[in-house]
mmCIF file with all atom_site columns, C-alpha atoms in Angstrom:
data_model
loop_
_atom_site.group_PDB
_atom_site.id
_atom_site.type_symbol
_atom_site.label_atom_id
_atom_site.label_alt_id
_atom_site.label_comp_id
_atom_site.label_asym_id
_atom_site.label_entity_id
_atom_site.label_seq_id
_atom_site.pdbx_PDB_ins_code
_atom_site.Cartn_x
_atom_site.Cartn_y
_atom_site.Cartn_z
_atom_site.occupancy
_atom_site.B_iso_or_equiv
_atom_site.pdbx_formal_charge
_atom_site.auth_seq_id
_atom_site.auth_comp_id
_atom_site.auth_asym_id
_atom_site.auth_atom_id
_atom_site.pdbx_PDB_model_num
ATOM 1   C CA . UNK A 1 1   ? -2.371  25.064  -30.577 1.00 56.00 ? 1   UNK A CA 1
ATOM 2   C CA . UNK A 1 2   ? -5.984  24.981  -29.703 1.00 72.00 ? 2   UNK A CA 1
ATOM 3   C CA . UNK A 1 3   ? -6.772  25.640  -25.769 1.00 84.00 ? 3   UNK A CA 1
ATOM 4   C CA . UNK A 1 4   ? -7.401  21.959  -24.737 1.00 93.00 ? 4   UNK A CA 1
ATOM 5   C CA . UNK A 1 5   ? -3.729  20.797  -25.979 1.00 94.00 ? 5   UNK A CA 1
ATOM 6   C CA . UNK A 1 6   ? -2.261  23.111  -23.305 1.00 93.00 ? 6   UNK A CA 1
ATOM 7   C CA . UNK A 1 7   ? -4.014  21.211  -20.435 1.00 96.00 ? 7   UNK A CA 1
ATOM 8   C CA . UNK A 1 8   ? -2.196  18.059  -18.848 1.00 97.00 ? 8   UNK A CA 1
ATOM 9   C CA . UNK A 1 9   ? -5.300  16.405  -17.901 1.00 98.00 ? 9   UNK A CA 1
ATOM 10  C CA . UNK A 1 10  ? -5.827  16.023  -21.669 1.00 98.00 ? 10  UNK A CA 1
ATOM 11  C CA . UNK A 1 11  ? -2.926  14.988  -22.437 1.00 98.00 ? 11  UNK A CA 1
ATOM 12  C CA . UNK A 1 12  ? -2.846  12.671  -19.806 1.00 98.00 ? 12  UNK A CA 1
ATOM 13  C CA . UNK A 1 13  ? -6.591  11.116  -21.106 1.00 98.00 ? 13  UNK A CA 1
ATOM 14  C CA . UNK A 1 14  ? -5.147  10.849  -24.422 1.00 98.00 ? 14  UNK A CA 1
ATOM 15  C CA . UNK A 1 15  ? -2.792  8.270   -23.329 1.00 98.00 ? 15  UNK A CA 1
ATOM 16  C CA . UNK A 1 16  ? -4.917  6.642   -21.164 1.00 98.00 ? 16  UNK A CA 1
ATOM 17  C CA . UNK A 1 17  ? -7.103  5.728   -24.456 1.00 98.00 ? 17  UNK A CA 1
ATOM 18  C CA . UNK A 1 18  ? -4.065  4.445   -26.058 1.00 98.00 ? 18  UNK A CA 1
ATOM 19  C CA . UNK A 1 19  ? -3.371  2.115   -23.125 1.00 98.00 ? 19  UNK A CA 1
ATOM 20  C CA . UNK A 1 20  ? -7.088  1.171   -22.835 1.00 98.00 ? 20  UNK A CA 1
ATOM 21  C CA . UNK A 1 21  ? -6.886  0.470   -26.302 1.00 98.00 ? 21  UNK A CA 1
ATOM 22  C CA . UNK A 1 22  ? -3.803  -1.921  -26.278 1.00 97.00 ? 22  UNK A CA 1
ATOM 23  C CA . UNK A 1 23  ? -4.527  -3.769  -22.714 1.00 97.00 ? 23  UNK A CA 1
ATOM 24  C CA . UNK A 1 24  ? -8.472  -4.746  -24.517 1.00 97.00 ? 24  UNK A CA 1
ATOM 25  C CA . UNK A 1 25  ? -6.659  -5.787  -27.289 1.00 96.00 ? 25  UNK A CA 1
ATOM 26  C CA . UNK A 1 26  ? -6.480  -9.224  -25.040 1.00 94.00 ? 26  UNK A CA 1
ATOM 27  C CA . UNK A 1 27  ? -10.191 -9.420  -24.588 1.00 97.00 ? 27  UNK A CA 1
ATOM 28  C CA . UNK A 1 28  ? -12.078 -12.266 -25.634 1.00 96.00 ? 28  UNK A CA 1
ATOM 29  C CA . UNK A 1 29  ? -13.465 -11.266 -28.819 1.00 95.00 ? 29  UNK A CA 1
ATOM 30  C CA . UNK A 1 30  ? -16.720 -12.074 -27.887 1.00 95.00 ? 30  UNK A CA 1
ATOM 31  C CA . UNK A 1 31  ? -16.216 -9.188  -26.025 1.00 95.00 ? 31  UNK A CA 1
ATOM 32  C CA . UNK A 1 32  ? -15.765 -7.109  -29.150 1.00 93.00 ? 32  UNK A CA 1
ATOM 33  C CA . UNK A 1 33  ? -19.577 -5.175  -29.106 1.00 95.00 ? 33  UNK A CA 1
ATOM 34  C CA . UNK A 1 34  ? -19.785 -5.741  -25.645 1.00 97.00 ? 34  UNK A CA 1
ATOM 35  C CA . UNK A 1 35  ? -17.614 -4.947  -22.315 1.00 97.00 ? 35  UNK A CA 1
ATOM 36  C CA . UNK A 1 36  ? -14.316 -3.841  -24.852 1.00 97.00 ? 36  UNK A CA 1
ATOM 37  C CA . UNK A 1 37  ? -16.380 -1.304  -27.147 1.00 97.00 ? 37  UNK A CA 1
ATOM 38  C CA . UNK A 1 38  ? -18.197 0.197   -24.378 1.00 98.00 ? 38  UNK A CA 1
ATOM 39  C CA . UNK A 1 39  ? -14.627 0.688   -22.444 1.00 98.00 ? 39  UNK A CA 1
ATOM 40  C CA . UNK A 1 40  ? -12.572 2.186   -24.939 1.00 98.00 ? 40  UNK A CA 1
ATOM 41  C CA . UNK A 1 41  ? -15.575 4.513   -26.145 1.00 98.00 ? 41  UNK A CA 1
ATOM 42  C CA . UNK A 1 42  ? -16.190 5.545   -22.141 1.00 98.00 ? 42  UNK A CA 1
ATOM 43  C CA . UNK A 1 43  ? -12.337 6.002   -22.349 1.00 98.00 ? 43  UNK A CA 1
ATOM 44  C CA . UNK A 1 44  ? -12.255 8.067   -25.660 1.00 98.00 ? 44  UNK A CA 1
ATOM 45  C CA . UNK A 1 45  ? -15.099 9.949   -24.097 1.00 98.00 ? 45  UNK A CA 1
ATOM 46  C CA . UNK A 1 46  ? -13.032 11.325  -21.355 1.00 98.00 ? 46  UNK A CA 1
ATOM 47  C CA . UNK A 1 47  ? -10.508 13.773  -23.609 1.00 98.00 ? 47  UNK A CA 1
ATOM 48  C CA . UNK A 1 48  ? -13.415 14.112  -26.151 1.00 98.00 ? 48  UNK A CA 1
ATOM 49  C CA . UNK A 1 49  ? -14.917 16.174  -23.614 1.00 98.00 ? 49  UNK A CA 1
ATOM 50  C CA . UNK A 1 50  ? -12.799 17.933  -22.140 1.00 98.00 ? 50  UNK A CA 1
ATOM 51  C CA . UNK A 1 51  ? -11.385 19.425  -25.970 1.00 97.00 ? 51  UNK A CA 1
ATOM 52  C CA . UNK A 1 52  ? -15.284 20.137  -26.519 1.00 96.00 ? 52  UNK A CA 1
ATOM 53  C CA . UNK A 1 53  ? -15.569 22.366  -22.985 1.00 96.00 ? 53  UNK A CA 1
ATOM 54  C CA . UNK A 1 54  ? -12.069 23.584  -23.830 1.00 95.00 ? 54  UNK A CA 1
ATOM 55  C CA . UNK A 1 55  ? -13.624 25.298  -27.096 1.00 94.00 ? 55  UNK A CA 1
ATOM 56  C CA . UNK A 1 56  ? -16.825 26.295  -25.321 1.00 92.00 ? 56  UNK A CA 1
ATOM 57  C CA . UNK A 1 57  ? -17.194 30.067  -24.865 1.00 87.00 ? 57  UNK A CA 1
ATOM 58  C CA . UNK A 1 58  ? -17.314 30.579  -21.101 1.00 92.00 ? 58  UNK A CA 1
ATOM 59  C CA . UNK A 1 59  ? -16.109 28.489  -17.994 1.00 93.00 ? 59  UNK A CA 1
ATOM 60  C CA . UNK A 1 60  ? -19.456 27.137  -17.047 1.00 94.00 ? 60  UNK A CA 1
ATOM 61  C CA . UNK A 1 61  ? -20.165 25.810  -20.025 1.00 95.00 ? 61  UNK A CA 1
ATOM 62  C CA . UNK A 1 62  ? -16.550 23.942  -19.690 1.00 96.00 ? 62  UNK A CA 1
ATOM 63  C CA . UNK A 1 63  ? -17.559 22.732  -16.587 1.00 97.00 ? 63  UNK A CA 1
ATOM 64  C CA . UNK A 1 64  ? -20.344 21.033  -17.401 1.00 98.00 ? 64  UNK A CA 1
ATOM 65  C CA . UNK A 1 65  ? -18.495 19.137  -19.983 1.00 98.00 ? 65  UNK A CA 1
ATOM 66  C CA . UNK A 1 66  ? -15.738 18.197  -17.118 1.00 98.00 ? 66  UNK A CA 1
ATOM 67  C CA . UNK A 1 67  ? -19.030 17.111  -15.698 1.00 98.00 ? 67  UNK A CA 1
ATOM 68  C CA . UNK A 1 68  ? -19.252 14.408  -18.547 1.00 98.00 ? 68  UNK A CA 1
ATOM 69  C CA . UNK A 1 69  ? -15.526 13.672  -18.510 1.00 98.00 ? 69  UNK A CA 1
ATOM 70  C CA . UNK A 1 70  ? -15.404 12.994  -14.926 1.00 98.00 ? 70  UNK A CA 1
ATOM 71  C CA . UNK A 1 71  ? -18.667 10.534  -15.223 1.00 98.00 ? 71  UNK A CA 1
ATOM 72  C CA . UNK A 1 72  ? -17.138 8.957   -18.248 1.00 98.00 ? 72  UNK A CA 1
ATOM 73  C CA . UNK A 1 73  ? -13.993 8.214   -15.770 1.00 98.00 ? 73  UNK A CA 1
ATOM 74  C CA . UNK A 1 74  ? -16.181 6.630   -13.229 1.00 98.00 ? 74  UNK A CA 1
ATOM 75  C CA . UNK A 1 75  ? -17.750 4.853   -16.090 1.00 98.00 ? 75  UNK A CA 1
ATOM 76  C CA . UNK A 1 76  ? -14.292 3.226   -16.952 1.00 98.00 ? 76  UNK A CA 1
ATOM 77  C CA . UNK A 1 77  ? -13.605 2.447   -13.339 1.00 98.00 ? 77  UNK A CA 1
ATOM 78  C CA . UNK A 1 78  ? -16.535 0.752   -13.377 1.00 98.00 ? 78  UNK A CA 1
ATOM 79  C CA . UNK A 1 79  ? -16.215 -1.336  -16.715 1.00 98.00 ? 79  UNK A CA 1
ATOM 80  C CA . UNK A 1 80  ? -12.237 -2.033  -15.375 1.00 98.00 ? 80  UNK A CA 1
ATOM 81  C CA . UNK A 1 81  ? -13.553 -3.589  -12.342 1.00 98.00 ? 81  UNK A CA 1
ATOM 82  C CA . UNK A 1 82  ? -15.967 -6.058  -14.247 1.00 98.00 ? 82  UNK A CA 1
ATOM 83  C CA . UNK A 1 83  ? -12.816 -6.814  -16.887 1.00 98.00 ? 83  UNK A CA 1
ATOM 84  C CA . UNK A 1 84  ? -10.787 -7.506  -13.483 1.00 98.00 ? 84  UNK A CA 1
ATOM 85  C CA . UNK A 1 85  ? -13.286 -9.447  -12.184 1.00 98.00 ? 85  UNK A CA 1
ATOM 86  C CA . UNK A 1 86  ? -14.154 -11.305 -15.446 1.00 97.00 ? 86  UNK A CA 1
ATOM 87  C CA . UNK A 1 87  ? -9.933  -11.872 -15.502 1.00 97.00 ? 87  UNK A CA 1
ATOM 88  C CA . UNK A 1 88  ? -10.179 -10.307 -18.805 1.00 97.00 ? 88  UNK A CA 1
ATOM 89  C CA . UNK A 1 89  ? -7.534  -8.135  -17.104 1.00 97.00 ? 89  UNK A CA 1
ATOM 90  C CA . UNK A 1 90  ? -5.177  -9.137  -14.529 1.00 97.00 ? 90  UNK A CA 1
ATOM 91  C CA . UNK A 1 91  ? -3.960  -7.547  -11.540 1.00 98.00 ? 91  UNK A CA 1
ATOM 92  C CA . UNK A 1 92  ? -0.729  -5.956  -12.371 1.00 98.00 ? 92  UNK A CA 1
ATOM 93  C CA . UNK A 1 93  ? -3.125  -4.426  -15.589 1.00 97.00 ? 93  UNK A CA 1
ATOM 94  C CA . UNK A 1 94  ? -5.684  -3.813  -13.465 1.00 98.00 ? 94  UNK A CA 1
ATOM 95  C CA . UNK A 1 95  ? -3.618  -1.640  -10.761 1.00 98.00 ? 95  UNK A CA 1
ATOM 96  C CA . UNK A 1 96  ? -1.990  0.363   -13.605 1.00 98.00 ? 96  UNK A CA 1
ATOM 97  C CA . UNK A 1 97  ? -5.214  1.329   -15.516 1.00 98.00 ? 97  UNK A CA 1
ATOM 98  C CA . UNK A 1 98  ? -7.504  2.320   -12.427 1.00 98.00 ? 98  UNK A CA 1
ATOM 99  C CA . UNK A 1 99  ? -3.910  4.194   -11.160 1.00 98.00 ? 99  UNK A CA 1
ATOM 100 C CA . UNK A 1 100 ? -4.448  6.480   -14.658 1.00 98.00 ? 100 UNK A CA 1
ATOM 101 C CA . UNK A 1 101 ? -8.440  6.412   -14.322 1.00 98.00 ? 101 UNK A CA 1
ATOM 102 C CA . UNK A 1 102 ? -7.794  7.909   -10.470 1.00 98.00 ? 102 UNK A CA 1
ATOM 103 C CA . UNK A 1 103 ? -5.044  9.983   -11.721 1.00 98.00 ? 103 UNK A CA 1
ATOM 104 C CA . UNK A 1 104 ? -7.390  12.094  -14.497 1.00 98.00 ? 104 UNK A CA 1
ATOM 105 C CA . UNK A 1 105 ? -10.343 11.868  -12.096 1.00 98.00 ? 105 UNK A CA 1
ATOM 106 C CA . UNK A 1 106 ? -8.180  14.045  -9.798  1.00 98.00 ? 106 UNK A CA 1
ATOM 107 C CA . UNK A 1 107 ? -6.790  16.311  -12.264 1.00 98.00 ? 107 UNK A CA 1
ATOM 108 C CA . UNK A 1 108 ? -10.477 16.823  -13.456 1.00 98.00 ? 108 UNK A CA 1
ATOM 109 C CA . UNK A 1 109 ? -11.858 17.515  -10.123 1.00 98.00 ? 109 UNK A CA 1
ATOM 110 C CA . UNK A 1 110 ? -8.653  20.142  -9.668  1.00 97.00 ? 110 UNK A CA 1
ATOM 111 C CA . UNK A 1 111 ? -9.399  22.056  -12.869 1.00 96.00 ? 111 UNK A CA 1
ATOM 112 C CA . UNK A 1 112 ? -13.294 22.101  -12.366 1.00 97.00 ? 112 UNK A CA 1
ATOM 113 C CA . UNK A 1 113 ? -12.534 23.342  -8.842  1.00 97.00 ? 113 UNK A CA 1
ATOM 114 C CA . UNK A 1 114 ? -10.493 26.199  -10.045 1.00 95.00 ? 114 UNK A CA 1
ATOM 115 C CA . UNK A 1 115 ? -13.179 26.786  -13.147 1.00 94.00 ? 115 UNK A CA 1
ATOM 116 C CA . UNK A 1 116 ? -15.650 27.405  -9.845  1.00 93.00 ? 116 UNK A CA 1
ATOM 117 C CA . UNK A 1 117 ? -13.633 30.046  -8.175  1.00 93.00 ? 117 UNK A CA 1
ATOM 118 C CA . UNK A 1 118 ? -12.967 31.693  -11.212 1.00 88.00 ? 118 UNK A CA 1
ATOM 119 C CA . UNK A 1 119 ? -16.692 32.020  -11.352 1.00 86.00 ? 119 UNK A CA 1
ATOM 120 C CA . UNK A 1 120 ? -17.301 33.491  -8.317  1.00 79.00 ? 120 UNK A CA 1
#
């Protein structure tokens, strides 16, 4: 198993894409190269990074790609609030992907604060 299959926070991005995936499924699909793309690649972007700072060779260079991870969350927070907004989603979908989003922000934040101390 490679290193970044062990960690929960992964896993737990992984299935977030999947869900961001099937709730902007419902998107207009003039939304196709616009507000859905740049979701679901902001999305993919999240466990994409944290498998490429998993491989890394030292913890700081991890950490900066939790850096990018944890931006790419904020980025999807973002982009969920203009689909909510835009009733592209509503509120029940709404509530249940920025739950996730928050969720592996967290988890991010936890394992880039215990990266740090290992550091130290």
């Amino acid at each position: 198993m490679r290193p970044h299959e062990n960690l929960e926070v992964w896993q737990k991005a992984v299935e977030f894409v999947v869900l961001i995936y099937k709730k902007t499924k419902a998107f207009p699909s003039d939304e196709k190269f616009g507000l859905t793309s740049q979701l679901r690649r902001a999305a993919v972007s999240i466990p994409a990074n944290i498998a490429e700072g998993a491989a890394r060779q030292s913890d700081k260079e991890f950490l900066q790609f939790l850096a990018i991870a944890q931006g790419s969350c904020s980025e999807v927070e973002t982009e969920l609030l203009i689909g909510f907004k835009l009733e592209y989603l509503d509120q029940e979908n709404y509530r249940e992907l920025k739950t996730a989003a928050d969720s592996i922000g967290r988890m991010l934040v936890g394992l880039s604060k215990h990266l740090k101390n290992k550091l130290k």
